[in-house]
Amino acid sequence: MERKIGMLITLTRQHISRLLEKMLAEYGIDEFNGPQGRILYVLWGRDSISIQELANGTGLANATLTSMLDRMERKELVRRRPAPGDRRKTLIALTPKARALEHEYQAVSERMNELTCRGLSEEECRRLEAALERVLDNVREAEQRLNRPEK
């Protein structure tokens, strides 16, 4: 049997990204885009974290994350500050402006969740989330194995 899980996930992600951009615009949120929303989402859950922790939480590469954080800092959504006790480490923190956008973003997120689970029972939606979490764990683990230097 031919599997098309990767293609279905890719197509779903593309459609969700476009829908999210439209919903953000409908709610008048123009301070950030969908990918930047992922960064804010992680920070709303746990503020003042390292770039590496943010990369792990968003799935974004450090180089991509750095350029996005530069833009977000210019828009006064995040700020960088040295970690207490370790000046070599930089922490990413939310600004009051970003904190004020959390409620509206949550409304968009809830609407997106309703949309994606439409036609599924609560149990089916829960099982789908669990399966996707396992798929995510599998691909993260595979990526880590591929990124390890060979000995």
JSON list of C-alpha atoms in Angstrom, two decimals:
[
{"chain": "A", "resi": 1, "resn": "MET", "atom": "CA", "xyz": [0.00, 0.00, 0.00]},
{"chain": "A", "resi": 2, "resn": "GLU", "atom": "CA", "xyz": [1.36, 3.38, -0.99]},
{"chain": "A", "resi": 3, "resn": "ARG", "atom": "CA", "xyz": [1.54, 5.81, 1.94]},
{"chain": "A", "resi": 4, "resn": "LYS", "atom": "CA", "xyz": [1.11, 9.52, 1.42]},
{"chain": "A", "resi": 5, "resn": "ILE", "atom": "CA", "xyz": [1.40, 10.78, 4.99]},
{"chain": "A", "resi": 6, "resn": "GLY", "atom": "CA", "xyz": [4.23, 13.21, 4.22]},
{"chain": "A", "resi": 7, "resn": "MET", "atom": "CA", "xyz": [2.36, 14.72, 1.28]},
{"chain": "A", "resi": 8, "resn": "LEU", "atom": "CA", "xyz": [-0.86, 15.05, 3.29]},
{"chain": "A", "resi": 9, "resn": "ILE", "atom": "CA", "xyz": [0.99, 16.75, 6.15]},
{"chain": "A", "resi": 10, "resn": "THR", "atom": "CA", "xyz": [2.73, 19.12, 3.72]},
{"chain": "A", "resi": 11, "resn": "LEU", "atom": "CA", "xyz": [-0.52, 20.06, 1.95]},
{"chain": "A", "resi": 12, "resn": "THR", "atom": "CA", "xyz": [-2.34, 20.48, 5.26]},
{"chain": "A", "resi": 13, "resn": "ARG", "atom": "CA", "xyz": [0.44, 22.75, 6.55]},
{"chain": "A", "resi": 14, "resn": "GLN", "atom": "CA", "xyz": [0.29, 24.91, 3.42]},
{"chain": "A", "resi": 15, "resn": "HIS", "atom": "CA", "xyz": [-3.48, 25.35, 3.65]},
{"chain": "A", "resi": 16, "resn": "ILE", "atom": "CA", "xyz": [-3.35, 26.03, 7.39]},
{"chain": "A", "resi": 17, "resn": "SER", "atom": "CA", "xyz": [-0.64, 28.66, 6.85]},
{"chain": "A", "resi": 18, "resn": "ARG", "atom": "CA", "xyz": [-2.74, 30.48, 4.25]},
{"chain": "A", "resi": 19, "resn": "LEU", "atom": "CA", "xyz": [-5.87, 30.28, 6.41]},
{"chain": "A", "resi": 20, "resn": "LEU", "atom": "CA", "xyz": [-3.96, 31.55, 9.43]},
{"chain": "A", "resi": 21, "resn": "GLU", "atom": "CA", "xyz": [-2.69, 34.59, 7.51]},
{"chain": "A", "resi": 22, "resn": "LYS", "atom": "CA", "xyz": [-6.26, 35.42, 6.43]},
{"chain": "A", "resi": 23, "resn": "MET", "atom": "CA", "xyz": [-7.64, 34.96, 9.94]},
{"chain": "A", "resi": 24, "resn": "LEU", "atom": "CA", "xyz": [-4.93, 37.15, 11.44]},
{"chain": "A", "resi": 25, "resn": "ALA", "atom": "CA", "xyz": [-5.88, 39.85, 8.93]},
{"chain": "A", "resi": 26, "resn": "GLU", "atom": "CA", "xyz": [-9.59, 39.44, 9.79]},
{"chain": "A", "resi": 27, "resn": "TYR", "atom": "CA", "xyz": [-8.76, 40.02, 13.46]},
{"chain": "A", "resi": 28, "resn": "GLY", "atom": "CA", "xyz": [-6.70, 43.07, 12.54]},
{"chain": "A", "resi": 29, "resn": "ILE", "atom": "CA", "xyz": [-3.46, 41.45, 13.65]},
{"chain": "A", "resi": 30, "resn": "ASP", "atom": "CA", "xyz": [-0.79, 42.79, 11.33]},
{"chain": "A", "resi": 31, "resn": "GLU", "atom": "CA", "xyz": [2.08, 43.04, 13.81]},
{"chain": "A", "resi": 32, "resn": "PHE", "atom": "CA", "xyz": [3.29, 39.54, 12.96]},
{"chain": "A", "resi": 33, "resn": "ASN", "atom": "CA", "xyz": [2.83, 36.76, 10.41]},
{"chain": "A", "resi": 34, "resn": "GLY", "atom": "CA", "xyz": [2.05, 33.07, 10.92]},
{"chain": "A", "resi": 35, "resn": "PRO", "atom": "CA", "xyz": [5.64, 31.86, 11.44]},
{"chain": "A", "resi": 36, "resn": "GLN", "atom": "CA", "xyz": [6.30, 34.73, 13.87]},
{"chain": "A", "resi": 37, "resn": "GLY", "atom": "CA", "xyz": [3.09, 33.70, 15.62]},
{"chain": "A", "resi": 38, "resn": "ARG", "atom": "CA", "xyz": [4.73, 30.32, 16.33]},
{"chain": "A", "resi": 39, "resn": "ILE", "atom": "CA", "xyz": [7.55, 32.16, 18.10]},
{"chain": "A", "resi": 40, "resn": "LEU", "atom": "CA", "xyz": [5.13, 34.25, 20.12]},
{"chain": "A", "resi": 41, "resn": "TYR", "atom": "CA", "xyz": [3.04, 31.17, 20.96]},
{"chain": "A", "resi": 42, "resn": "VAL", "atom": "CA", "xyz": [6.08, 29.47, 22.49]},
{"chain": "A", "resi": 43, "resn": "LEU", "atom": "CA", "xyz": [7.05, 32.63, 24.37]},
{"chain": "A", "resi": 44, "resn": "TRP", "atom": "CA", "xyz": [3.49, 33.15, 25.68]},
{"chain": "A", "resi": 45, "resn": "GLY", "atom": "CA", "xyz": [3.83, 29.71, 27.25]},
{"chain": "A", "resi": 46, "resn": "ARG", "atom": "CA", "xyz": [7.33, 30.29, 28.60]},
{"chain": "A", "resi": 47, "resn": "ASP", "atom": "CA", "xyz": [8.88, 33.75, 28.43]},
{"chain": "A", "resi": 48, "resn": "SER", "atom": "CA", "xyz": [12.58, 34.65, 28.59]},
{"chain": "A", "resi": 49, "resn": "ILE", "atom": "CA", "xyz": [14.11, 31.54, 27.05]},
{"chain": "A", "resi": 50, "resn": "SER", "atom": "CA", "xyz": [17.26, 30.90, 25.05]},
{"chain": "A", "resi": 51, "resn": "ILE", "atom": "CA", "xyz": [17.33, 30.87, 21.27]},
{"chain": "A", "resi": 52, "resn": "GLN", "atom": "CA", "xyz": [18.01, 27.12, 21.39]},
{"chain": "A", "resi": 53, "resn": "GLU", "atom": "CA", "xyz": [14.93, 26.51, 23.56]},
{"chain": "A", "resi": 54, "resn": "LEU", "atom": "CA", "xyz": [12.92, 28.66, 21.16]},
{"chain": "A", "resi": 55, "resn": "ALA", "atom": "CA", "xyz": [14.27, 26.69, 18.18]},
{"chain": "A", "resi": 56, "resn": "ASN", "atom": "CA", "xyz": [13.26, 23.43, 19.86]},
{"chain": "A", "resi": 57, "resn": "GLY", "atom": "CA", "xyz": [9.79, 24.77, 20.60]},
{"chain": "A", "resi": 58, "resn": "THR", "atom": "CA", "xyz": [9.12, 26.17, 17.13]},
{"chain": "A", "resi": 59, "resn": "GLY", "atom": "CA", "xyz": [11.00, 23.69, 14.95]},
{"chain": "A", "resi": 60, "resn": "LEU", "atom": "CA", "xyz": [12.78, 26.59, 13.26]},
{"chain": "A", "resi": 61, "resn": "ALA", "atom": "CA", "xyz": [16.48, 26.48, 12.47]},
{"chain": "A", "resi": 62, "resn": "ASN", "atom": "CA", "xyz": [18.67, 28.84, 14.49]},
{"chain": "A", "resi": 63, "resn": "ALA", "atom": "CA", "xyz": [19.63, 30.89, 11.41]},
{"chain": "A", "resi": 64, "resn": "THR", "atom": "CA", "xyz": [15.98, 31.34, 10.39]},
{"chain": "A", "resi": 65, "resn": "LEU", "atom": "CA", "xyz": [15.01, 32.13, 13.94]},
{"chain": "A", "resi": 66, "resn": "THR", "atom": "CA", "xyz": [17.73, 34.76, 14.30]},
{"chain": "A", "resi": 67, "resn": "SER", "atom": "CA", "xyz": [16.56, 36.72, 11.23]},
{"chain": "A", "resi": 68, "resn": "MET", "atom": "CA", "xyz": [12.90, 36.45, 12.32]},
{"chain": "A", "resi": 69, "resn": "LEU", "atom": "CA", "xyz": [13.81, 37.67, 15.81]},
{"chain": "A", "resi": 70, "resn": "ASP", "atom": "CA", "xyz": [15.62, 40.65, 14.26]},
{"chain": "A", "resi": 71, "resn": "ARG", "atom": "CA", "xyz": [12.40, 41.65, 12.46]},
{"chain": "A", "resi": 72, "resn": "MET", "atom": "CA", "xyz": [10.29, 41.02, 15.56]},
{"chain": "A", "resi": 73, "resn": "GLU", "atom": "CA", "xyz": [12.65, 43.11, 17.66]},
{"chain": "A", "resi": 74, "resn": "ARG", "atom": "CA", "xyz": [12.31, 46.00, 15.19]},
{"chain": "A", "resi": 75, "resn": "LYS", "atom": "CA", "xyz": [8.51, 45.68, 15.54]},
{"chain": "A", "resi": 76, "resn": "GLU", "atom": "CA", "xyz": [8.95, 45.77, 19.33]},
{"chain": "A", "resi": 77, "resn": "LEU", "atom": "CA", "xyz": [7.45, 42.31, 19.86]},
{"chain": "A", "resi": 78, "resn": "VAL", "atom": "CA", "xyz": [10.51, 40.72, 21.51]},
{"chain": "A", "resi": 79, "resn": "ARG", "atom": "CA", "xyz": [13.71, 41.85, 23.11]},
{"chain": "A", "resi": 80, "resn": "ARG", "atom": "CA", "xyz": [17.01, 40.17, 23.66]},
{"chain": "A", "resi": 81, "resn": "ARG", "atom": "CA", "xyz": [18.70, 40.33, 27.02]},
{"chain": "A", "resi": 82, "resn": "PRO", "atom": "CA", "xyz": [21.72, 38.66, 28.58]},
{"chain": "A", "resi": 83, "resn": "ALA", "atom": "CA", "xyz": [21.05, 35.64, 30.76]},
{"chain": "A", "resi": 84, "resn": "PRO", "atom": "CA", "xyz": [21.68, 36.30, 34.44]},
{"chain": "A", "resi": 85, "resn": "GLY", "atom": "CA", "xyz": [25.00, 34.76, 35.40]},
{"chain": "A", "resi": 86, "resn": "ASP", "atom": "CA", "xyz": [26.03, 33.92, 31.81]},
{"chain": "A", "resi": 87, "resn": "ARG", "atom": "CA", "xyz": [26.73, 36.90, 29.58]},
{"chain": "A", "resi": 88, "resn": "ARG", "atom": "CA", "xyz": [27.45, 34.59, 26.62]},
{"chain": "A", "resi": 89, "resn": "LYS", "atom": "CA", "xyz": [23.84, 33.38, 26.61]},
{"chain": "A", "resi": 90, "resn": "THR", "atom": "CA", "xyz": [21.01, 35.54, 25.26]},
{"chain": "A", "resi": 91, "resn": "LEU", "atom": "CA", "xyz": [17.41, 35.20, 26.36]},
{"chain": "A", "resi": 92, "resn": "ILE", "atom": "CA", "xyz": [14.42, 36.13, 24.23]},
{"chain": "A", "resi": 93, "resn": "ALA", "atom": "CA", "xyz": [11.66, 37.94, 26.10]},
{"chain": "A", "resi": 94, "resn": "LEU", "atom": "CA", "xyz": [8.23, 39.26, 25.16]},
{"chain": "A", "resi": 95, "resn": "THR", "atom": "CA", "xyz": [7.46, 42.97, 25.21]},
{"chain": "A", "resi": 96, "resn": "PRO", "atom": "CA", "xyz": [4.23, 44.41, 26.63]},
{"chain": "A", "resi": 97, "resn": "LYS", "atom": "CA", "xyz": [3.10, 44.97, 23.03]},
{"chain": "A", "resi": 98, "resn": "ALA", "atom": "CA", "xyz": [3.40, 41.21, 22.29]},
{"chain": "A", "resi": 99, "resn": "ARG", "atom": "CA", "xyz": [1.69, 40.28, 25.57]},
{"chain": "A", "resi": 100, "resn": "ALA", "atom": "CA", "xyz": [-1.27, 42.46, 24.58]},
{"chain": "A", "resi": 101, "resn": "LEU", "atom": "CA", "xyz": [-1.76, 40.42, 21.37]},
{"chain": "A", "resi": 102, "resn": "GLU", "atom": "CA", "xyz": [-2.04, 37.04, 23.12]},
{"chain": "A", "resi": 103, "resn": "HIS", "atom": "CA", "xyz": [-5.82, 37.11, 23.65]},
{"chain": "A", "resi": 104, "resn": "GLU", "atom": "CA", "xyz": [-6.57, 37.91, 19.99]},
{"chain": "A", "resi": 105, "resn": "TYR", "atom": "CA", "xyz": [-4.14, 35.24, 18.79]},
{"chain": "A", "resi": 106, "resn": "GLN", "atom": "CA", "xyz": [-5.80, 32.71, 21.10]},
{"chain": "A", "resi": 107, "resn": "ALA", "atom": "CA", "xyz": [-9.15, 33.51, 19.47]},
{"chain": "A", "resi": 108, "resn": "VAL", "atom": "CA", "xyz": [-7.64, 32.86, 16.03]},
{"chain": "A", "resi": 109, "resn": "SER", "atom": "CA", "xyz": [-6.05, 29.65, 17.30]},
{"chain": "A", "resi": 110, "resn": "GLU", "atom": "CA", "xyz": [-9.35, 28.40, 18.76]},
{"chain": "A", "resi": 111, "resn": "ARG", "atom": "CA", "xyz": [-11.11, 29.15, 15.48]},
{"chain": "A", "resi": 112, "resn": "MET", "atom": "CA", "xyz": [-8.39, 27.25, 13.59]},
{"chain": "A", "resi": 113, "resn": "ASN", "atom": "CA", "xyz": [-8.76, 24.26, 15.94]},
{"chain": "A", "resi": 114, "resn": "GLU", "atom": "CA", "xyz": [-12.52, 24.21, 15.40]},
{"chain": "A", "resi": 115, "resn": "LEU", "atom": "CA", "xyz": [-12.00, 24.35, 11.66]},
{"chain": "A", "resi": 116, "resn": "THR", "atom": "CA", "xyz": [-9.41, 21.57, 11.56]},
{"chain": "A", "resi": 117, "resn": "CYS", "atom": "CA", "xyz": [-11.50, 19.21, 13.71]},
{"chain": "A", "resi": 118, "resn": "ARG", "atom": "CA", "xyz": [-14.81, 19.90, 11.97]},
{"chain": "A", "resi": 119, "resn": "GLY", "atom": "CA", "xyz": [-16.55, 16.62, 11.15]},
{"chain": "A", "resi": 120, "resn": "LEU", "atom": "CA", "xyz": [-14.40, 14.66, 13.61]},
{"chain": "A", "resi": 121, "resn": "SER", "atom": "CA", "xyz": [-15.63, 13.43, 16.96]},
{"chain": "A", "resi": 122, "resn": "GLU", "atom": "CA", "xyz": [-13.80, 14.60, 20.07]},
{"chain": "A", "resi": 123, "resn": "GLU", "atom": "CA", "xyz": [-12.20, 11.15, 20.31]},
{"chain": "A", "resi": 124, "resn": "GLU", "atom": "CA", "xyz": [-11.12, 11.20, 16.65]},
{"chain": "A", "resi": 125, "resn": "CYS", "atom": "CA", "xyz": [-9.58, 14.64, 17.09]},
{"chain": "A", "resi": 126, "resn": "ARG", "atom": "CA", "xyz": [-7.75, 13.51, 20.24]},
{"chain": "A", "resi": 127, "resn": "ARG", "atom": "CA", "xyz": [-6.43, 10.38, 18.47]},
{"chain": "A", "resi": 128, "resn": "LEU", "atom": "CA", "xyz": [-5.34, 12.45, 15.47]},
{"chain": "A", "resi": 129, "resn": "GLU", "atom": "CA", "xyz": [-3.37, 14.79, 17.75]},
{"chain": "A", "resi": 130, "resn": "ALA", "atom": "CA", "xyz": [-1.76, 11.83, 19.49]},
{"chain": "A", "resi": 131, "resn": "ALA", "atom": "CA", "xyz": [-0.81, 10.24, 16.17]},
{"chain": "A", "resi": 132, "resn": "LEU", "atom": "CA", "xyz": [0.63, 13.51, 14.86]},
{"chain": "A", "resi": 133, "resn": "GLU", "atom": "CA", "xyz": [2.66, 13.92, 18.06]},
{"chain": "A", "resi": 134, "resn": "ARG", "atom": "CA", "xyz": [4.13, 10.44, 17.51]},
{"chain": "A", "resi": 135, "resn": "VAL", "atom": "CA", "xyz": [4.90, 11.29, 13.87]},
{"chain": "A", "resi": 136, "resn": "LEU", "atom": "CA", "xyz": [6.60, 14.51, 15.03]},
{"chain": "A", "resi": 137, "resn": "ASP", "atom": "CA", "xyz": [8.66, 12.60, 17.60]},
{"chain": "A", "resi": 138, "resn": "ASN", "atom": "CA", "xyz": [9.67, 10.10, 14.90]},
{"chain": "A", "resi": 139, "resn": "VAL", "atom": "CA", "xyz": [10.87, 12.73, 12.45]},
{"chain": "A", "resi": 140, "resn": "ARG", "atom": "CA", "xyz": [12.66, 14.75, 15.15]},
{"chain": "A", "resi": 141, "resn": "GLU", "atom": "CA", "xyz": [14.49, 11.63, 16.26]},
{"chain": "A", "resi": 142, "resn": "ALA", "atom": "CA", "xyz": [15.41, 10.76, 12.66]},
{"chain": "A", "resi": 143, "resn": "GLU", "atom": "CA", "xyz": [16.67, 14.30, 12.09]},
{"chain": "A", "resi": 144, "resn": "GLN", "atom": "CA", "xyz": [18.82, 14.14, 15.22]},
{"chain": "A", "resi": 145, "resn": "ARG", "atom": "CA", "xyz": [20.34, 10.84, 14.07]},
{"chain": "A", "resi": 146, "resn": "LEU", "atom": "CA", "xyz": [21.13, 12.30, 10.66]},
{"chain": "A", "resi": 147, "resn": "ASN", "atom": "CA", "xyz": [22.69, 15.42, 12.19]},
{"chain": "A", "resi": 148, "resn": "ARG", "atom": "CA", "xyz": [25.05, 13.47, 14.47]},
{"chain": "A", "resi": 149, "resn": "PRO", "atom": "CA", "xyz": [28.60, 13.44, 13.22]},
{"chain": "A", "resi": 150, "resn": "GLU", "atom": "CA", "xyz": [29.81, 10.01, 12.21]},
{"chain": "A", "resi": 151, "resn": "LYS", "atom": "CA", "xyz": [32.62, 8.50, 14.25]}
]
